[in-house]
mmCIF file of C-alpha atoms in Angstrom:
data_model
loop_
_atom_site.group_PDB
_atom_site.id
_atom_site.type_symbol
_atom_site.label_atom_id
_atom_site.label_comp_id
_atom_site.label_asym_id
_atom_site.label_seq_id
_atom_site.Cartn_x
_atom_site.Cartn_y
_atom_site.Cartn_z
ATOM 1 C CA UNK A 1 19.240 -29.923 -100.915
ATOM 2 C CA UNK A 2 21.106 -31.781 -98.301
ATOM 3 C CA UNK A 3 19.913 -32.972 -96.079
ATOM 4 C CA UNK A 4 20.986 -33.552 -92.148
ATOM 5 C CA UNK A 5 18.652 -35.953 -90.617
ATOM 6 C CA UNK A 6 15.166 -35.969 -89.974
ATOM 7 C CA UNK A 7 14.286 -32.977 -91.447
ATOM 8 C CA UNK A 8 17.416 -30.499 -90.615
ATOM 9 C CA UNK A 9 18.505 -28.672 -93.616
ATOM 10 C CA UNK A 10 22.109 -27.741 -94.113
ATOM 11 C CA UNK A 11 22.307 -24.137 -93.983
ATOM 12 C CA UNK A 12 23.910 -23.630 -97.824
ATOM 13 C CA UNK A 13 20.207 -23.824 -99.552
ATOM 14 C CA UNK A 14 17.712 -23.393 -95.971
ATOM 15 C CA UNK A 15 14.846 -24.659 -96.142
ATOM 16 C CA UNK A 16 13.344 -21.612 -96.560
ATOM 17 C CA UNK A 17 12.808 -21.114 -99.875
ATOM 18 C CA UNK A 18 15.175 -17.739 -100.399
ATOM 19 C CA UNK A 19 15.937 -15.290 -103.584
ATOM 20 C CA UNK A 20 18.138 -12.004 -104.019
ATOM 21 C CA UNK A 21 14.998 -10.410 -102.443
ATOM 22 C CA UNK A 22 12.566 -13.015 -100.213
ATOM 23 C CA UNK A 23 12.535 -15.458 -98.578
ATOM 24 C CA UNK A 24 9.417 -17.805 -97.748
ATOM 25 C CA UNK A 25 7.730 -20.291 -95.819
ATOM 26 C CA UNK A 26 4.928 -22.622 -94.412
ATOM 27 C CA UNK A 27 2.191 -20.921 -93.656
ATOM 28 C CA UNK A 28 1.445 -20.926 -89.577
ATOM 29 C CA UNK A 29 5.593 -21.053 -88.933
ATOM 30 C CA UNK A 30 7.438 -19.933 -85.692
ATOM 31 C CA UNK A 31 10.182 -17.401 -87.599
ATOM 32 C CA UNK A 32 12.531 -15.887 -85.259
ATOM 33 C CA UNK A 33 14.226 -12.874 -85.814
ATOM 34 C CA UNK A 34 17.710 -13.668 -84.035
ATOM 35 C CA UNK A 35 21.430 -11.604 -83.565
ATOM 36 C CA UNK A 36 23.760 -9.145 -80.700
ATOM 37 C CA UNK A 37 22.140 -6.936 -79.893
ATOM 38 C CA UNK A 38 22.597 -3.935 -81.484
ATOM 39 C CA UNK A 39 22.703 -6.126 -84.438
ATOM 40 C CA UNK A 40 19.552 -4.002 -86.338
ATOM 41 C CA UNK A 41 17.256 -6.593 -86.175
ATOM 42 C CA UNK A 42 14.696 -4.550 -84.532
ATOM 43 C CA UNK A 43 15.774 -1.781 -87.579
ATOM 44 C CA UNK A 44 14.293 -4.528 -89.646
ATOM 45 C CA UNK A 45 11.303 -5.552 -88.759
ATOM 46 C CA UNK A 46 10.621 -1.767 -89.041
ATOM 47 C CA UNK A 47 11.804 -1.647 -92.820
ATOM 48 C CA UNK A 48 9.787 -4.424 -93.971
ATOM 49 C CA UNK A 49 6.614 -3.949 -92.002
ATOM 50 C CA UNK A 50 6.243 -0.234 -91.387
ATOM 51 C CA UNK A 51 6.031 0.069 -87.985
ATOM 52 C CA UNK A 52 6.301 3.311 -86.316
ATOM 53 C CA UNK A 53 8.556 1.922 -83.122
ATOM 54 C CA UNK A 54 6.593 3.443 -80.594
ATOM 55 C CA UNK A 55 4.046 0.430 -80.199
ATOM 56 C CA UNK A 56 3.204 -1.654 -77.108
ATOM 57 C CA UNK A 57 1.308 -4.301 -78.988
ATOM 58 C CA UNK A 58 2.216 -7.065 -81.810
ATOM 59 C CA UNK A 59 0.971 -5.868 -84.880
ATOM 60 C CA UNK A 60 -1.016 -7.145 -87.119
ATOM 61 C CA UNK A 61 0.045 -7.495 -91.261
ATOM 62 C CA UNK A 62 -2.775 -9.399 -93.834
ATOM 63 C CA UNK A 63 -3.162 -11.952 -91.153
ATOM 64 C CA UNK A 64 0.654 -12.354 -89.872
ATOM 65 C CA UNK A 65 1.969 -10.611 -86.077
ATOM 66 C CA UNK A 66 4.680 -8.817 -85.802
ATOM 67 C CA UNK A 67 6.354 -8.835 -82.748
ATOM 68 C CA UNK A 68 9.139 -6.886 -81.375
ATOM 69 C CA UNK A 69 10.448 -7.553 -77.609
ATOM 70 C CA UNK A 70 10.501 -3.282 -77.605
ATOM 71 C CA UNK A 71 6.827 -3.177 -78.070
ATOM 72 C CA UNK A 72 6.734 -4.484 -74.551
ATOM 73 C CA UNK A 73 9.351 -2.650 -72.968
ATOM 74 C CA UNK A 74 7.546 0.180 -74.220
ATOM 75 C CA UNK A 75 4.325 -1.520 -72.461
ATOM 76 C CA UNK A 76 5.851 -1.468 -68.541
ATOM 77 C CA UNK A 77 8.452 1.123 -69.466
ATOM 78 C CA UNK A 78 6.311 4.016 -66.556
ATOM 79 C CA UNK A 79 4.476 0.812 -64.662
ATOM 80 C CA UNK A 80 7.765 -0.896 -64.206
ATOM 81 C CA UNK A 81 9.319 2.766 -64.008
ATOM 82 C CA UNK A 82 9.849 1.653 -60.781
ATOM 83 C CA UNK A 83 11.131 -1.637 -59.971
ATOM 84 C CA UNK A 84 14.926 -2.410 -60.575
ATOM 85 C CA UNK A 85 16.317 -3.800 -63.395
ATOM 86 C CA UNK A 86 16.350 -7.790 -63.500
ATOM 87 C CA UNK A 87 12.296 -7.521 -62.670
ATOM 88 C CA UNK A 88 12.120 -5.140 -65.731
ATOM 89 C CA UNK A 89 13.599 -7.444 -67.627
ATOM 90 C CA UNK A 90 11.825 -10.721 -66.832
ATOM 91 C CA UNK A 91 8.900 -9.078 -66.964
ATOM 92 C CA UNK A 92 9.068 -8.109 -70.276
ATOM 93 C CA UNK A 93 10.608 -11.420 -71.147
ATOM 94 C CA UNK A 94 8.066 -13.058 -69.865
ATOM 95 C CA UNK A 95 4.928 -10.952 -71.893
ATOM 96 C CA UNK A 96 7.492 -10.791 -75.057
ATOM 97 C CA UNK A 97 7.033 -14.319 -74.616
ATOM 98 C CA UNK A 98 3.600 -15.213 -73.536
ATOM 99 C CA UNK A 99 2.425 -12.417 -76.165
ATOM 100 C CA UNK A 100 4.715 -14.830 -79.456
ATOM 101 C CA UNK A 101 2.095 -17.733 -77.510
ATOM 102 C CA UNK A 102 -1.157 -16.644 -78.367
ATOM 103 C CA UNK A 103 -0.135 -15.092 -81.878
ATOM 104 C CA UNK A 104 -0.048 -18.563 -83.586
ATOM 105 C CA UNK A 105 -2.836 -18.661 -82.872
ATOM 106 C CA UNK A 106 -4.384 -16.810 -85.302
ATOM 107 C CA UNK A 107 -2.214 -17.545 -87.986
ATOM 108 C CA UNK A 108 2.342 -16.921 -89.209
ATOM 109 C CA UNK A 109 4.432 -14.775 -86.444
ATOM 110 C CA UNK A 110 7.901 -13.227 -87.128
ATOM 111 C CA UNK A 111 9.211 -11.919 -83.965
ATOM 112 C CA UNK A 112 12.627 -10.416 -82.789
ATOM 113 C CA UNK A 113 14.420 -12.676 -80.018
ATOM 114 C CA UNK A 114 16.340 -10.625 -77.239
ATOM 115 C CA UNK A 115 19.071 -12.440 -76.906
ATOM 116 C CA UNK A 116 21.629 -15.345 -78.584
ATOM 117 C CA UNK A 117 20.699 -18.505 -76.045
ATOM 118 C CA UNK A 118 19.943 -21.776 -77.318
ATOM 119 C CA UNK A 119 17.609 -23.063 -74.365
ATOM 120 C CA UNK A 120 15.729 -19.750 -74.846
ATOM 121 C CA UNK A 121 15.120 -21.412 -78.842
ATOM 122 C CA UNK A 122 14.462 -24.622 -77.818
ATOM 123 C CA UNK A 123 11.497 -23.264 -75.196
ATOM 124 C CA UNK A 124 10.559 -21.028 -78.773
ATOM 125 C CA UNK A 125 10.433 -24.607 -80.219
ATOM 126 C CA UNK A 126 8.335 -26.130 -77.645
ATOM 127 C CA UNK A 127 5.738 -23.318 -77.587
ATOM 128 C CA UNK A 128 5.792 -23.465 -81.810
ATOM 129 C CA UNK A 129 5.316 -27.713 -81.975
ATOM 130 C CA UNK A 130 2.461 -27.257 -79.034
ATOM 131 C CA UNK A 131 0.396 -25.107 -81.844
ATOM 132 C CA UNK A 132 0.755 -27.623 -83.939
ATOM 133 C CA UNK A 133 3.953 -25.921 -86.060
ATOM 134 C CA UNK A 134 7.287 -25.452 -86.337
ATOM 135 C CA UNK A 135 9.779 -22.760 -85.065
ATOM 136 C CA UNK A 136 11.976 -21.373 -88.282
ATOM 137 C CA UNK A 137 15.320 -19.332 -88.147
ATOM 138 C CA UNK A 138 16.210 -15.722 -89.655
ATOM 139 C CA UNK A 139 19.894 -15.496 -88.468
ATOM 140 C CA UNK A 140 21.221 -11.704 -88.722
ATOM 141 C CA UNK A 141 25.180 -11.982 -88.751
ATOM 142 C CA UNK A 142 26.832 -8.311 -88.035
ATOM 143 C CA UNK A 143 30.195 -7.647 -86.669
ATOM 144 C CA UNK A 144 29.623 -7.322 -83.050
ATOM 145 C CA UNK A 145 31.789 -4.054 -83.614
ATOM 146 C CA UNK A 146 29.200 -3.386 -85.627
ATOM 147 C CA UNK A 147 26.880 -4.515 -83.485
ATOM 148 C CA UNK A 148 28.342 -2.218 -80.873
ATOM 149 C CA UNK A 149 27.793 1.360 -83.126
ATOM 150 C CA UNK A 150 24.284 -0.173 -83.865
ATOM 151 C CA UNK A 151 23.243 0.033 -79.612
ATOM 152 C CA UNK A 152 25.602 4.007 -79.141
ATOM 153 C CA UNK A 153 23.113 4.682 -81.800
ATOM 154 C CA UNK A 154 20.026 3.704 -80.192
ATOM 155 C CA UNK A 155 20.811 4.663 -77.269
ATOM 156 C CA UNK A 156 20.722 1.614 -75.244
ATOM 157 C CA UNK A 157 24.504 -0.217 -74.479
ATOM 158 C CA UNK A 158 24.661 -3.436 -73.318
ATOM 159 C CA UNK A 159 27.439 -3.527 -70.600
ATOM 160 C CA UNK A 160 30.507 -4.740 -71.462
ATOM 161 C CA UNK A 161 30.100 -7.904 -69.873
ATOM 162 C CA UNK A 162 27.076 -8.892 -70.881
ATOM 163 C CA UNK A 163 27.743 -8.475 -74.231
ATOM 164 C CA UNK A 164 30.598 -11.148 -73.979
ATOM 165 C CA UNK A 165 28.100 -13.307 -73.635
ATOM 166 C CA UNK A 166 25.953 -12.563 -76.075
ATOM 167 C CA UNK A 167 28.976 -12.689 -78.554
ATOM 168 C CA UNK A 168 30.040 -15.378 -76.951
ATOM 169 C CA UNK A 169 26.516 -17.036 -77.914
ATOM 170 C CA UNK A 170 26.539 -16.525 -80.704
ATOM 171 C CA UNK A 171 29.279 -17.807 -82.252
ATOM 172 C CA UNK A 172 28.035 -20.671 -80.844
ATOM 173 C CA UNK A 173 25.130 -21.054 -82.658
ATOM 174 C CA UNK A 174 25.977 -19.110 -85.285
ATOM 175 C CA UNK A 175 28.797 -22.203 -85.381
ATOM 176 C CA UNK A 176 26.100 -24.762 -85.052
ATOM 177 C CA UNK A 177 24.030 -23.849 -88.630
ATOM 178 C CA UNK A 178 26.933 -23.264 -90.032
ATOM 179 C CA UNK A 179 28.041 -26.482 -90.133
ATOM 180 C CA UNK A 180 24.311 -27.556 -91.308
ATOM 181 C CA UNK A 181 22.727 -27.608 -87.621
ATOM 182 C CA UNK A 182 19.411 -25.719 -87.208
ATOM 183 C CA UNK A 183 18.051 -27.546 -84.021
ATOM 184 C CA UNK A 184 16.271 -26.689 -82.218
ATOM 185 C CA UNK A 185 14.615 -25.333 -85.479
ATOM 186 C CA UNK A 186 13.333 -27.457 -88.243
ATOM 187 C CA UNK A 187 15.337 -24.140 -90.494
ATOM 188 C CA UNK A 188 18.124 -21.746 -90.200
ATOM 189 C CA UNK A 189 18.509 -18.883 -92.351
ATOM 190 C CA UNK A 190 21.845 -16.522 -92.205
ATOM 191 C CA UNK A 191 21.860 -12.696 -93.491
ATOM 192 C CA UNK A 192 24.423 -10.348 -93.672
ATOM 193 C CA UNK A 193 23.143 -6.871 -92.879
ATOM 194 C CA UNK A 194 23.673 -6.299 -96.785
ATOM 195 C CA UNK A 195 21.868 -9.082 -96.968
ATOM 196 C CA UNK A 196 19.191 -7.865 -94.891
ATOM 197 C CA UNK A 197 19.132 -4.203 -96.602
ATOM 198 C CA UNK A 198 18.119 -6.122 -99.832
ATOM 199 C CA UNK A 199 15.872 -8.181 -98.019
ATOM 200 C CA UNK A 200 12.672 -6.633 -99.182
ATOM 201 C CA UNK A 201 9.449 -10.069 -97.698
ATOM 202 C CA UNK A 202 9.332 -12.455 -95.707
ATOM 203 C CA UNK A 203 6.358 -15.073 -97.282
ATOM 204 C CA UNK A 204 4.438 -17.561 -95.671
ATOM 205 C CA UNK A 205 3.303 -18.673 -98.875
ATOM 206 C CA UNK A 206 4.824 -21.628 -98.993
#
């Protein structure tokens, strides 16, 4: 395992101990699952943690808090049906971020990240440090065409221009991580869709 400086580690063998079907993180860690819209992040969380998909609140799984941004979307779907989309998006984002912040008071958190913007990751890293823990990234690397198909399957397609921005941001983030720089996270682990399908457990016991 090669260090790149400080406590950052190269992607080849991430700081999260891994086997073919298990990832292991320190107790209390914040793990952010990120990737393109439609990459399969929500699908992965639902499979790993037996989520129904109609939850409006974070879900506790034996002390681990599982947070999907879709939970916040459902929370406000009816109450903000009248509001313009930018306002709905802002309220959902603030709700999602506040839930992550509060959940770190009680133990480890695995949470869905709604986009690929690095500034948001710095906010999440700051939140983690303020709670006495650290941020770890779990990147779901899905080709853009499959991600688009995933959007169509779920019935929520990101506009072409916005999806293009996501693709560019994702490319920059993934490229930097693959070069061994997980900042602002302590570690970063990349999963292909096939590897995600084989993943059975994310532990917080290392």
